[in-house]
Coordinates of C-alpha atoms in Angstrom, one line a residue:
X1 CA 124.7 191.1 146.7
X2 CA 125.0 190.7 142.9
X3 CA 124.4 194.5 142.5
X4 CA 127.0 195.2 145.2
X5 CA 129.7 193.0 143.5
X6 CA 128.7 194.6 140.1
X7 CA 130.1 197.9 141.5
X8 CA 133.6 196.5 141.2
X9 CA 133.4 193.4 138.9
X10 CA 132.0 193.6 135.4
X11 CA 130.4 190.4 134.1
X12 CA 131.5 187.0 135.6
X13 CA 128.0 186.4 136.9
X14 CA 128.4 182.6 136.7
X15 CA 131.6 182.8 138.8
X16 CA 129.8 185.0 141.4
X17 CA 126.9 182.5 141.7
X18 CA 129.3 179.6 141.8
X19 CA 131.2 181.1 144.8
X20 CA 128.0 181.8 146.6
X21 CA 126.8 178.2 146.0
X22 CA 130.1 177.0 147.5
X23 CA 129.7 179.2 150.5
X24 CA 126.1 177.9 151.0
X25 CA 127.4 174.3 150.8
X26 CA 130.5 174.8 152.9
X27 CA 132.6 173.8 149.9
X28 CA 135.6 175.3 148.0
X29 CA 136.1 176.6 144.5
X30 CA 138.9 176.4 141.9
X31 CA 138.9 179.4 139.7
X32 CA 140.6 179.0 136.3
X33 CA 141.3 181.9 133.9
X34 CA 144.1 183.8 132.3
X35 CA 145.7 186.6 134.3
X36 CA 143.7 189.8 134.5
X37 CA 140.1 188.5 134.5
X38 CA 139.3 189.8 138.0
X39 CA 139.7 186.5 140.0
X40 CA 141.3 188.3 143.0
X41 CA 139.0 191.3 142.7
X42 CA 136.0 189.0 142.7
X43 CA 136.9 187.3 146.0
X44 CA 137.9 190.6 147.7
X45 CA 134.6 192.2 146.6
X46 CA 132.6 189.2 147.7
X47 CA 134.2 189.3 151.2
X48 CA 133.3 193.0 151.5
X49 CA 129.7 192.4 150.4
X50 CA 129.3 189.5 152.9
X51 CA 131.3 191.2 155.7
X52 CA 133.8 188.3 155.8
X53 CA 137.5 188.4 156.5
X54 CA 139.7 187.5 153.5
X55 CA 143.4 186.7 153.2
X56 CA 145.6 186.0 150.1
X57 CA 148.5 183.6 149.7
X58 CA 150.7 183.9 146.6
X59 CA 151.8 180.3 146.1
X60 CA 155.4 180.1 144.9
X61 CA 157.8 177.1 144.6
X62 CA 159.6 178.1 147.8
X63 CA 156.4 178.4 149.9
X64 CA 156.5 176.0 153.0
X65 CA 153.5 174.3 154.7
X66 CA 154.1 176.4 157.8
X67 CA 153.7 179.6 155.7
X68 CA 150.1 178.5 155.1
X69 CA 149.0 176.9 158.4
X70 CA 151.1 178.8 160.9
X71 CA 153.8 177.5 163.2
X72 CA 155.2 177.5 166.7
X73 CA 157.3 180.5 167.5
X74 CA 159.8 180.8 170.4
X75 CA 159.1 183.7 172.7
X76 CA 162.3 184.7 174.4
X77 CA 160.5 186.7 177.1
X78 CA 158.5 183.7 178.4
X79 CA 160.9 181.0 177.2
X80 CA 158.0 179.1 175.7
X81 CA 156.7 178.3 172.2
X82 CA 153.5 180.0 171.1
X83 CA 151.4 179.3 168.1
X84 CA 151.4 182.0 165.4
X85 CA 148.3 181.4 163.1
X86 CA 148.9 181.4 159.4
X87 CA 146.8 183.1 156.7
X88 CA 144.6 180.0 156.5
X89 CA 142.8 181.3 159.6
X90 CA 140.2 183.4 157.8
X91 CA 136.8 183.2 156.2
X92 CA 137.8 183.5 152.5
X93 CA 141.3 182.3 151.6
X94 CA 142.5 183.2 148.2
X95 CA 145.1 180.6 147.2
X96 CA 146.6 182.4 144.2
X97 CA 148.3 180.2 141.5
X98 CA 148.0 177.1 143.7
X99 CA 149.7 174.9 141.0
X100 CA 152.9 176.9 141.3
X101 CA 153.8 175.3 144.7
X102 CA 155.1 171.8 145.3
X103 CA 152.7 169.0 146.4
X104 CA 154.1 169.1 150.0
X105 CA 152.7 172.7 150.4
X106 CA 149.5 171.9 148.4
X107 CA 148.9 169.1 150.8
X108 CA 149.0 171.5 153.8
X109 CA 145.6 172.8 152.6
X110 CA 144.0 169.3 152.5
X111 CA 143.3 169.0 156.2
X112 CA 142.0 172.6 156.3
X113 CA 139.7 172.0 153.4
X114 CA 138.3 168.7 154.5
X115 CA 138.4 168.8 158.3
X116 CA 138.0 172.6 158.8
X117 CA 141.0 172.5 161.2
X118 CA 144.8 172.7 161.2
X119 CA 147.0 170.4 163.3
X120 CA 150.3 171.9 164.4
X121 CA 152.6 170.0 166.9
X122 CA 149.8 167.4 167.4
X123 CA 147.2 169.9 168.5
X124 CA 144.2 170.5 166.2
X125 CA 143.0 174.1 165.9
X126 CA 139.6 174.9 164.4
X127 CA 139.2 177.3 161.5
X128 CA 136.6 180.1 161.5
X129 CA 133.1 179.5 160.2
X130 CA 132.3 180.0 157.3
X131 CA 135.6 178.9 155.7
X132 CA 136.1 178.8 151.9
X133 CA 139.3 178.2 149.8
X134 CA 139.2 180.0 146.5
X135 CA 142.2 178.7 144.6
X136 CA 143.2 180.1 141.2
X137 CA 145.3 178.5 138.5
X138 CA 146.5 179.7 135.1
X139 CA 145.4 177.5 132.2
X140 CA 148.1 178.5 129.8
X141 CA 151.4 178.3 131.6
X142 CA 152.7 174.8 132.4
X143 CA 156.4 175.5 132.9
X144 CA 157.3 175.6 136.6
X145 CA 153.9 174.3 137.7
X146 CA 152.8 171.2 139.7
X147 CA 149.4 170.0 138.5
X148 CA 147.0 169.3 141.4
X149 CA 146.6 165.6 142.2
X150 CA 143.2 164.0 141.8
X151 CA 142.8 163.7 145.6
X152 CA 143.1 167.5 146.0
X153 CA 141.0 168.3 143.0
X154 CA 138.3 166.2 144.4
X155 CA 138.2 168.4 147.5
X156 CA 137.0 171.4 145.5
X157 CA 133.2 171.5 145.2
X158 CA 133.3 173.5 142.0
X159 CA 135.7 174.4 139.2
X160 CA 134.7 177.7 137.7
X161 CA 136.0 179.0 134.4
X162 CA 136.4 182.8 134.2
X163 CA 136.3 183.8 130.5
X164 CA 137.7 186.9 128.9
X165 CA 135.0 189.7 128.8
X166 CA 133.2 190.5 125.5
X167 CA 133.8 193.9 123.8
X168 CA 131.0 195.7 125.6
X169 CA 132.1 194.4 129.0
X170 CA 135.7 195.3 128.3
X171 CA 134.6 198.8 127.3
X172 CA 132.8 199.1 130.6
X173 CA 135.9 198.1 132.5
X174 CA 138.0 200.7 130.8
X175 CA 135.3 203.4 131.2
X176 CA 135.3 202.7 135.0
X177 CA 139.1 203.0 135.1
X178 CA 139.0 206.2 133.0
X179 CA 136.5 207.6 135.6
X180 CA 138.9 207.0 138.5
X181 CA 137.9 203.5 139.6
X182 CA 140.7 201.9 141.8
X183 CA 140.4 198.2 142.3
X184 CA 142.5 198.5 145.5
X185 CA 140.0 200.8 147.1
X186 CA 136.6 199.0 147.2
X187 CA 135.2 201.5 149.7
X188 CA 135.7 204.4 147.2
X189 CA 133.9 202.2 144.6
X190 CA 130.9 202.1 147.0
X191 CA 131.0 198.4 147.9
X192 CA 129.2 197.9 151.2
X193 CA 128.3 194.9 153.3
X194 CA 124.8 193.7 152.4
X195 CA 124.8 190.4 154.3
X196 CA 126.9 188.6 156.9
X197 CA 127.9 185.2 158.3
X198 CA 124.6 184.9 160.2
X199 CA 122.7 185.0 156.9
X200 CA 124.9 182.3 155.5
X201 CA 124.3 180.1 158.6
X202 CA 120.5 180.7 158.3
X203 CA 120.6 179.8 154.6
X204 CA 122.5 176.6 155.3
X205 CA 119.8 175.5 157.7
X206 CA 117.1 176.1 155.2
X207 CA 119.0 174.3 152.4
X208 CA 119.4 171.2 154.7
X209 CA 115.6 171.0 155.0
X210 CA 115.1 171.0 151.2
X211 CA 113.2 168.0 149.8
X212 CA 115.1 165.7 147.3
X213 CA 112.9 163.0 145.7
X214 CA 114.3 159.4 145.2
X215 CA 114.0 160.0 141.5
X216 CA 116.3 163.0 141.6
X217 CA 118.8 161.1 143.7
X218 CA 118.7 158.2 141.3
X219 CA 119.3 160.7 138.4
X220 CA 122.5 162.0 140.1
X221 CA 123.7 158.4 140.7
X222 CA 123.0 157.5 137.0
X223 CA 124.9 160.6 135.8
X224 CA 128.0 159.8 137.9
X225 CA 128.0 156.1 137.0
X226 CA 127.7 157.0 133.3
X227 CA 131.0 158.9 133.5
X228 CA 132.7 155.8 134.8
X229 CA 131.6 153.9 131.7
X230 CA 132.6 156.6 129.2
X231 CA 135.2 155.4 126.7
X232 CA 136.8 158.9 126.7
X233 CA 137.6 158.9 130.4
X234 CA 140.2 157.0 132.4
X235 CA 138.7 158.2 135.7
X236 CA 135.0 158.9 136.2
X237 CA 133.2 160.7 139.0
X238 CA 133.6 159.3 142.5
X239 CA 130.8 158.9 145.1
X240 CA 132.2 162.1 146.7
X241 CA 131.5 163.8 143.4
X242 CA 127.9 162.6 143.5
X243 CA 127.4 164.0 147.0
X244 CA 128.9 167.3 145.8
X245 CA 126.5 167.4 142.9
X246 CA 123.6 166.8 145.3
X247 CA 124.8 169.6 147.7
X248 CA 125.3 172.1 144.9
X249 CA 121.9 171.3 143.4
X250 CA 120.2 171.9 146.7
X251 CA 121.9 175.3 147.1
X252 CA 120.9 176.2 143.5
X253 CA 117.3 175.2 144.2
X254 CA 117.3 177.4 147.3
X255 CA 118.7 180.3 145.4
X256 CA 115.8 179.9 142.9
X257 CA 113.3 180.2 145.8
X258 CA 112.2 176.5 145.9
X259 CA 112.1 174.0 148.7
X260 CA 112.7 171.0 146.5
X261 CA 115.3 170.0 143.9
X262 CA 114.5 169.3 140.2
X263 CA 116.5 167.5 137.5
X264 CA 117.1 171.0 136.0
X265 CA 119.0 172.0 139.1
X266 CA 121.2 169.0 138.7
X267 CA 121.9 169.8 135.1
X268 CA 122.7 173.5 135.9
X269 CA 125.4 172.5 138.3
X270 CA 126.7 169.3 136.6
X271 CA 129.5 171.0 134.6
X272 CA 131.2 173.1 137.4
X273 CA 130.8 170.3 139.9
X274 CA 132.1 167.4 137.8
X275 CA 134.5 168.8 135.2
X276 CA 137.5 168.6 137.5
X277 CA 136.7 165.1 138.9
X278 CA 137.2 163.2 135.6
X279 CA 140.4 162.4 133.8
X280 CA 140.6 162.1 130.0
X281 CA 142.3 159.2 128.2
X282 CA 145.4 160.3 126.2
X283 CA 143.9 159.3 122.9
X284 CA 140.7 161.2 123.6
X285 CA 142.7 164.3 124.5
X286 CA 144.6 164.1 121.2
X287 CA 141.3 164.0 119.4
X288 CA 140.2 167.3 121.0
X289 CA 137.8 165.8 123.5
X290 CA 137.3 167.9 126.6
X291 CA 136.0 167.1 130.1
X292 CA 133.1 169.5 129.5
X293 CA 132.1 167.8 126.2
X294 CA 132.1 164.4 127.8
X295 CA 129.9 165.6 130.7
X296 CA 127.5 167.3 128.2
X297 CA 127.3 164.0 126.3
X298 CA 126.5 162.1 129.5
X299 CA 123.8 164.7 130.3
X300 CA 122.3 164.3 126.9
X301 CA 122.3 160.5 127.0
X302 CA 121.0 160.0 130.6
X303 CA 117.2 160.1 130.8
X304 CA 116.0 162.7 133.4
X305 CA 113.0 161.9 135.6
X306 CA 109.8 163.9 134.9

């Protein structure tokens, strides 16, 4: 699958792995990066390689909740209201620039992300399986944005940072475009389905059977409790964050071909799983402290089991 995605996306291996981990856990991802680092292309290519349906919503200040979830539409022929599904009824939902829409519309995704269903006119409607929200946000523009509240940030399993490519990778991108690559035509680029929903379902069953020792569970608890005592943070990691770190670590161990979880699996997923679940104190932010640096310090100071 990596090779298939590599036909369209150069680099961003960490983001590819992160989205796969989220799919295996049944979680959601927040993608952060400046415009033009292939966030949209990554999700479209992943959906093609995994034979999944994908839809995209451009979040704007005038977007309404019904534009996301769907709404009841009056049919003049039958004189009845019928439900018209919104774009949330898909496998991979790309919520582009989610922080550009007001909290009322952001909240319309909460039920879908947590309960895997949408309630319209009092009637719950189940979403397809698998279902993943990949939300993007721009880290540099703050004018006209509505920062995601902690409750919604906590619904994302991982926050993945998509960096700018290095010189060699950027040269490779331009070489592909010079040779005729069209990011809007993935079929012409040779991207083909290499797995499907049945493989994801089978993987989830195997991951659920992975062994996690009490020592590793205690290590996850100690890491999360240490963030709550950090002088640089006003909000530490919640118990939901601890369960997210456990789930992500199990998926990582399975991808590595093991049937048990090690402390190194926990360390590997700690940053993307926890960085968006903590809040810095104002004075720490002024001193240049970042969420990543605090979590790295916690990892360094918390003894891992052998």
